[in-house]
PDB file of C-alpha atoms and ligand atoms in Angstrom:
ATOM      1  CA  UNK A 678       1.396   9.553 -51.801  1.00 51.00           C
ATOM      2  CA  UNK A 679       3.131   6.210 -51.795  1.00 56.00           C
ATOM      3  CA  UNK A 680       1.398   3.316 -50.078  1.00 59.00           C
ATOM      4  CA  UNK A 681       4.462   2.507 -48.007  1.00 58.00           C
ATOM      5  CA  UNK A 682       4.582   6.048 -46.709  1.00 58.00           C
ATOM      6  CA  UNK A 683       0.937   5.968 -45.556  1.00 56.00           C
ATOM      7  CA  UNK A 684       1.429   2.589 -43.902  1.00 58.00           C
ATOM      8  CA  UNK A 685       4.444   4.052 -42.114  1.00 55.00           C
ATOM      9  CA  UNK A 686       2.417   6.950 -40.765  1.00 52.00           C
ATOM     10  CA  UNK A 687      -0.356   4.605 -39.606  1.00 50.00           C
ATOM     11  CA  UNK A 688       2.186   2.333 -37.927  1.00 55.00           C
ATOM     12  CA  UNK A 689       3.761   5.323 -36.155  1.00 54.00           C
ATOM     13  CA  UNK A 690       0.325   6.515 -35.002  1.00 51.00           C
ATOM     14  CA  UNK A 691      -0.630   3.073 -33.657  1.00 49.00           C
ATOM     15  CA  UNK A 692       2.718   2.904 -31.853  1.00 51.00           C
ATOM     16  CA  UNK A 693       2.100   6.333 -30.300  1.00 48.00           C
ATOM     17  CA  UNK A 694      -1.344   5.284 -29.083  1.00 50.00           C
ATOM     18  CA  UNK A 695       0.084   2.138 -27.511  1.00 52.00           C
ATOM     19  CA  UNK A 696       2.923   4.116 -25.900  1.00 53.00           C
ATOM     20  CA  UNK A 697       0.448   6.519 -24.320  1.00 56.00           C
ATOM     21  CA  UNK A 698      -1.306   3.541 -22.803  1.00 56.00           C
ATOM     22  CA  UNK A 699      -4.730   4.876 -23.656  1.00 63.00           C
ATOM     23  CA  UNK A 700      -7.005   5.676 -20.740  1.00 76.00           C
ATOM     24  CA  UNK A 701      -6.556   4.810 -17.073  1.00 82.00           C
ATOM     25  CA  UNK A 702      -8.019   1.428 -16.093  1.00 91.00           C
ATOM     26  CA  UNK A 703     -11.572   1.479 -14.819  1.00 94.00           C
ATOM     27  CA  UNK A 704     -12.164   2.304 -11.170  1.00 96.00           C
ATOM     28  CA  UNK A 705     -12.903  -0.697  -8.967  1.00 97.00           C
ATOM     29  CA  UNK A 706     -14.643  -1.227  -5.660  1.00 98.00           C
ATOM     30  CA  UNK A 707     -14.435  -4.198  -3.297  1.00 98.00           C
ATOM     31  CA  UNK A 708     -16.306  -5.106  -0.117  1.00 98.00           C
ATOM     32  CA  UNK A 709     -13.880  -6.659   2.352  1.00 98.00           C
ATOM     33  CA  UNK A 710     -15.478  -8.634   5.159  1.00 98.00           C
ATOM     34  CA  UNK A 711     -13.405  -9.116   8.289  1.00 98.00           C
ATOM     35  CA  UNK A 712     -14.273 -12.025  10.573  1.00 98.00           C
ATOM     36  CA  UNK A 713     -12.440 -14.509  12.831  1.00 98.00           C
ATOM     37  CA  UNK A 714      -9.919 -14.930  11.254  1.00 98.00           C
ATOM     38  CA  UNK A 715     -10.250 -14.146   7.587  1.00 98.00           C
ATOM     39  CA  UNK A 716     -10.531 -11.409   5.017  1.00 98.00           C
ATOM     40  CA  UNK A 717     -13.103 -12.087   2.346  1.00 98.00           C
ATOM     41  CA  UNK A 718     -12.211 -11.873  -0.478  1.00 98.00           C
ATOM     42  CA  UNK A 719      -8.752 -13.194   0.343  1.00 97.00           C
ATOM     43  CA  UNK A 720      -7.168 -11.823  -2.807  1.00 98.00           C
ATOM     44  CA  UNK A 721      -7.276  -8.463  -4.567  1.00 98.00           C
ATOM     45  CA  UNK A 722      -5.964  -7.881  -8.081  1.00 98.00           C
ATOM     46  CA  UNK A 723      -5.223  -4.225  -8.771  1.00 98.00           C
ATOM     47  CA  UNK A 724      -3.744  -2.294 -11.687  1.00 97.00           C
ATOM     48  CA  UNK A 725      -1.472   0.739 -11.744  1.00 97.00           C
ATOM     49  CA  UNK A 726      -3.536   3.884 -12.342  1.00 97.00           C
ATOM     50  CA  UNK A 727      -6.717   2.318 -10.985  1.00 98.00           C
ATOM     51  CA  UNK A 728      -8.865   4.233  -8.543  1.00 98.00           C
ATOM     52  CA  UNK A 729      -9.712   1.761  -5.777  1.00 98.00           C
ATOM     53  CA  UNK A 730     -12.433   1.892  -3.156  1.00 98.00           C
ATOM     54  CA  UNK A 731     -12.338  -0.680  -0.371  1.00 98.00           C
ATOM     55  CA  UNK A 732     -15.434  -0.977   1.784  1.00 98.00           C
ATOM     56  CA  UNK A 733     -14.301  -2.554   5.039  1.00 98.00           C
ATOM     57  CA  UNK A 734     -16.865  -4.362   7.153  1.00 98.00           C
ATOM     58  CA  UNK A 735     -16.112  -5.911  10.521  1.00 97.00           C
ATOM     59  CA  UNK A 736     -18.677  -8.717  10.541  1.00 97.00           C
ATOM     60  CA  UNK A 737     -16.918 -10.563  13.371  1.00 97.00           C
ATOM     61  CA  UNK A 738     -17.123 -10.674  17.147  1.00 97.00           C
ATOM     62  CA  UNK A 739     -13.769  -9.028  17.797  1.00 97.00           C
ATOM     63  CA  UNK A 740     -11.995  -5.849  16.820  1.00 96.00           C
ATOM     64  CA  UNK A 741     -10.089  -6.298  13.563  1.00 97.00           C
ATOM     65  CA  UNK A 742      -7.655  -4.222  11.573  1.00 96.00           C
ATOM     66  CA  UNK A 743      -6.132  -4.177   8.135  1.00 97.00           C
ATOM     67  CA  UNK A 744      -2.572  -3.356   7.130  1.00 97.00           C
ATOM     68  CA  UNK A 745      -0.937  -3.675   3.688  1.00 98.00           C
ATOM     69  CA  UNK A 746       2.694  -4.610   3.277  1.00 98.00           C
ATOM     70  CA  UNK A 747       5.281  -7.332   2.957  1.00 97.00           C
ATOM     71  CA  UNK A 748       7.939  -8.990   5.048  1.00 97.00           C
ATOM     72  CA  UNK A 749       6.110  -9.494   8.319  1.00 96.00           C
ATOM     73  CA  UNK A 750       8.074  -8.252  11.283  1.00 95.00           C
ATOM     74  CA  UNK A 751       7.985  -9.379  14.892  1.00 94.00           C
ATOM     75  CA  UNK A 752       8.243  -7.334  18.056  1.00 92.00           C
ATOM     76  CA  UNK A 753       8.869  -9.201  21.279  1.00 92.00           C
ATOM     77  CA  UNK A 754       8.597 -12.337  19.187  1.00 94.00           C
ATOM     78  CA  UNK A 755       5.024 -11.597  18.065  1.00 94.00           C
ATOM     79  CA  UNK A 756       3.780 -10.666  14.564  1.00 95.00           C
ATOM     80  CA  UNK A 757       3.495  -6.866  14.695  1.00 94.00           C
ATOM     81  CA  UNK A 758       3.279  -5.495  11.169  1.00 95.00           C
ATOM     82  CA  UNK A 759       5.274  -5.272   7.958  1.00 96.00           C
ATOM     83  CA  UNK A 760       8.824  -4.197   7.228  1.00 95.00           C
ATOM     84  CA  UNK A 761       7.622  -2.584   4.010  1.00 96.00           C
ATOM     85  CA  UNK A 762       4.331  -0.715   3.931  1.00 97.00           C
ATOM     86  CA  UNK A 763       2.537  -0.885   0.563  1.00 98.00           C
ATOM     87  CA  UNK A 764       1.229   2.668   0.687  1.00 97.00           C
ATOM     88  CA  UNK A 765       4.538   4.096   1.824  1.00 96.00           C
ATOM     89  CA  UNK A 766       6.217   2.287  -1.083  1.00 97.00           C
ATOM     90  CA  UNK A 767       3.642   3.771  -3.425  1.00 98.00           C
ATOM     91  CA  UNK A 768       3.858   7.289  -1.989  1.00 97.00           C
ATOM     92  CA  UNK A 769       0.119   7.110  -1.431  1.00 96.00           C
ATOM     93  CA  UNK A 770      -2.010   8.177   1.491  1.00 95.00           C
ATOM     94  CA  UNK A 771      -5.429   6.517   1.313  1.00 97.00           C
ATOM     95  CA  UNK A 772      -8.456   8.614   2.136  1.00 97.00           C
ATOM     96  CA  UNK A 773     -10.204   6.914   5.058  1.00 96.00           C
ATOM     97  CA  UNK A 774     -13.644   7.414   6.517  1.00 95.00           C
ATOM     98  CA  UNK A 775     -14.979   5.128   9.207  1.00 91.00           C
ATOM     99  CA  UNK A 776     -18.029   4.462  11.349  1.00 86.00           C
ATOM    100  CA  UNK A 777     -17.209   3.213  14.803  1.00 81.00           C
ATOM    101  CA  UNK A 778     -14.070   3.993  16.755  1.00 81.00           C
ATOM    102  CA  UNK A 779     -11.737   1.143  17.648  1.00 81.00           C
ATOM    103  CA  UNK A 780     -12.245   0.073  21.254  1.00 77.00           C
ATOM    104  CA  UNK A 781      -8.557   0.081  21.957  1.00 70.00           C
ATOM    105  CA  UNK A 782      -5.686   1.830  20.256  1.00 65.00           C
ATOM    106  CA  UNK A 783      -3.291  -0.755  21.496  1.00 57.00           C
ATOM    107  CA  UNK A 784       0.342  -1.321  20.726  1.00 53.00           C
ATOM    108  CA  UNK A 785       0.808   2.010  19.027  1.00 51.00           C
ATOM    109  CA  UNK A 786       4.529   1.627  19.219  1.00 49.00           C
ATOM    110  CA  UNK A 787       4.369  -1.778  17.619  1.00 56.00           C
ATOM    111  CA  UNK A 788       2.392  -0.687  14.589  1.00 60.00           C
ATOM    112  CA  UNK A 789       4.150   1.240  11.927  1.00 72.00           C
ATOM    113  CA  UNK A 790       2.601   1.909   8.570  1.00 85.00           C
ATOM    114  CA  UNK A 791      -0.929   2.419   7.410  1.00 93.00           C
ATOM    115  CA  UNK A 792      -3.697   0.769   9.435  1.00 94.00           C
ATOM    116  CA  UNK A 793      -7.475   0.875   9.797  1.00 95.00           C
ATOM    117  CA  UNK A 794      -8.917  -0.729  12.956  1.00 94.00           C
ATOM    118  CA  UNK A 795     -12.623  -1.429  13.280  1.00 95.00           C
ATOM    119  CA  UNK A 796     -14.698  -2.550  16.263  1.00 95.00           C
ATOM    120  CA  UNK A 797     -17.443  -5.186  15.885  1.00 95.00           C
ATOM    121  CA  UNK A 798     -20.042  -3.892  13.380  1.00 94.00           C
ATOM    122  CA  UNK A 799     -17.667  -1.084  12.416  1.00 95.00           C
ATOM    123  CA  UNK A 800     -17.386  -0.092   8.785  1.00 97.00           C
ATOM    124  CA  UNK A 801     -14.886   1.992   6.905  1.00 97.00           C
ATOM    125  CA  UNK A 802     -13.993   3.136   3.427  1.00 98.00           C
ATOM    126  CA  UNK A 803     -10.521   3.496   1.928  1.00 98.00           C
ATOM    127  CA  UNK A 804      -9.880   5.276  -1.360  1.00 98.00           C
ATOM    128  CA  UNK A 805      -6.602   5.483  -3.230  1.00 98.00           C
ATOM    129  CA  UNK A 806      -5.045   5.440  -6.671  1.00 98.00           C
ATOM    130  CA  UNK A 807      -2.610   2.600  -7.400  1.00 98.00           C
ATOM    131  CA  UNK A 808       0.909   3.808  -8.267  1.00 98.00           C
ATOM    132  CA  UNK A 809       3.965   2.161  -9.852  1.00 98.00           C
ATOM    133  CA  UNK A 810       5.684   1.894  -6.484  1.00 98.00           C
ATOM    134  CA  UNK A 811       2.981  -0.557  -5.450  1.00 98.00           C
ATOM    135  CA  UNK A 812       3.750  -3.069  -8.230  1.00 98.00           C
ATOM    136  CA  UNK A 813       4.124  -6.675  -7.119  1.00 98.00           C
ATOM    137  CA  UNK A 814       2.792  -9.024  -4.465  1.00 98.00           C
ATOM    138  CA  UNK A 815       1.673  -7.729  -1.080  1.00 98.00           C
ATOM    139  CA  UNK A 816      -0.174  -9.005   1.948  1.00 98.00           C
ATOM    140  CA  UNK A 817      -3.080  -7.587   3.837  1.00 98.00           C
ATOM    141  CA  UNK A 818      -3.044  -8.655   7.450  1.00 98.00           C
ATOM    142  CA  UNK A 819      -4.604  -8.195  10.865  1.00 97.00           C
ATOM    143  CA  UNK A 820      -2.225  -8.019  13.831  1.00 96.00           C
ATOM    144  CA  UNK A 821      -4.803  -7.663  16.606  1.00 96.00           C
ATOM    145  CA  UNK A 822      -4.282  -9.259  20.015  1.00 95.00           C
ATOM    146  CA  UNK A 823      -0.502  -9.298  19.813  1.00 94.00           C
ATOM    147  CA  UNK A 824      -0.533 -10.969  16.442  1.00 95.00           C
ATOM    148  CA  UNK A 825      -2.878 -13.811  17.390  1.00 97.00           C
ATOM    149  CA  UNK A 826      -5.124 -12.937  14.446  1.00 98.00           C
ATOM    150  CA  UNK A 827      -2.181 -13.028  12.056  1.00 98.00           C
ATOM    151  CA  UNK A 828      -1.047 -16.395  13.396  1.00 98.00           C
ATOM    152  CA  UNK A 829      -4.613 -17.665  13.039  1.00 98.00           C
ATOM    153  CA  UNK A 830      -4.442 -16.898   9.328  1.00 98.00           C
ATOM    154  CA  UNK A 831      -6.018 -13.467   9.064  1.00 98.00           C
ATOM    155  CA  UNK A 832      -3.972 -12.783   5.959  1.00 98.00           C
ATOM    156  CA  UNK A 833      -4.891 -11.954   2.399  1.00 98.00           C
ATOM    157  CA  UNK A 834      -2.944 -11.106  -0.721  1.00 98.00           C
ATOM    158  CA  UNK A 835      -2.836  -8.116  -3.011  1.00 98.00           C
ATOM    159  CA  UNK A 836      -1.403  -8.374  -6.496  1.00 98.00           C
ATOM    160  CA  UNK A 837      -0.587  -5.152  -8.349  1.00 98.00           C
ATOM    161  CA  UNK A 838       0.152  -5.317 -12.071  1.00 98.00           C
ATOM    162  CA  UNK A 839       0.570  -2.822 -14.924  1.00 96.00           C
TER     163      UNK A 839
HETATM  164 CU1   CU B1298      -8.337  -9.603  13.221  1.00 91.40          CU
END
């Protein structure tokens, strides 16, 4: 067998491996602390194919919530959610379990898209797999109290890459 031929086969094999992308990225888990008026950590970096677990902890004095999207929209001139919901864009429905019911299911009409609301000392878990539709920059935000929390800076960022 000619050397060039063997090298060609090896090159083709390496190319195939690269094209298949190998294995899915490793699963990740983050604890997200919610207080007045921040998410900690403020930034999440996720990869397509990753299995993500978010442990939500309301360590504050008030009820808080978390939504994921972009292009904040206002209702009655108050921040009320996102024009584009990250999970809707990704065709993903996170699995949610939570301890502690929100004290008030307020503004149901004003909230569209995925949301988890937690009372003080409430905890919750979200699980999902990152899809291609979620690529890009997103926000996570809290719109409690007619958007006062959002205005106060209760905003984080989510960056999804390949
Ligand atoms: Cu809040």
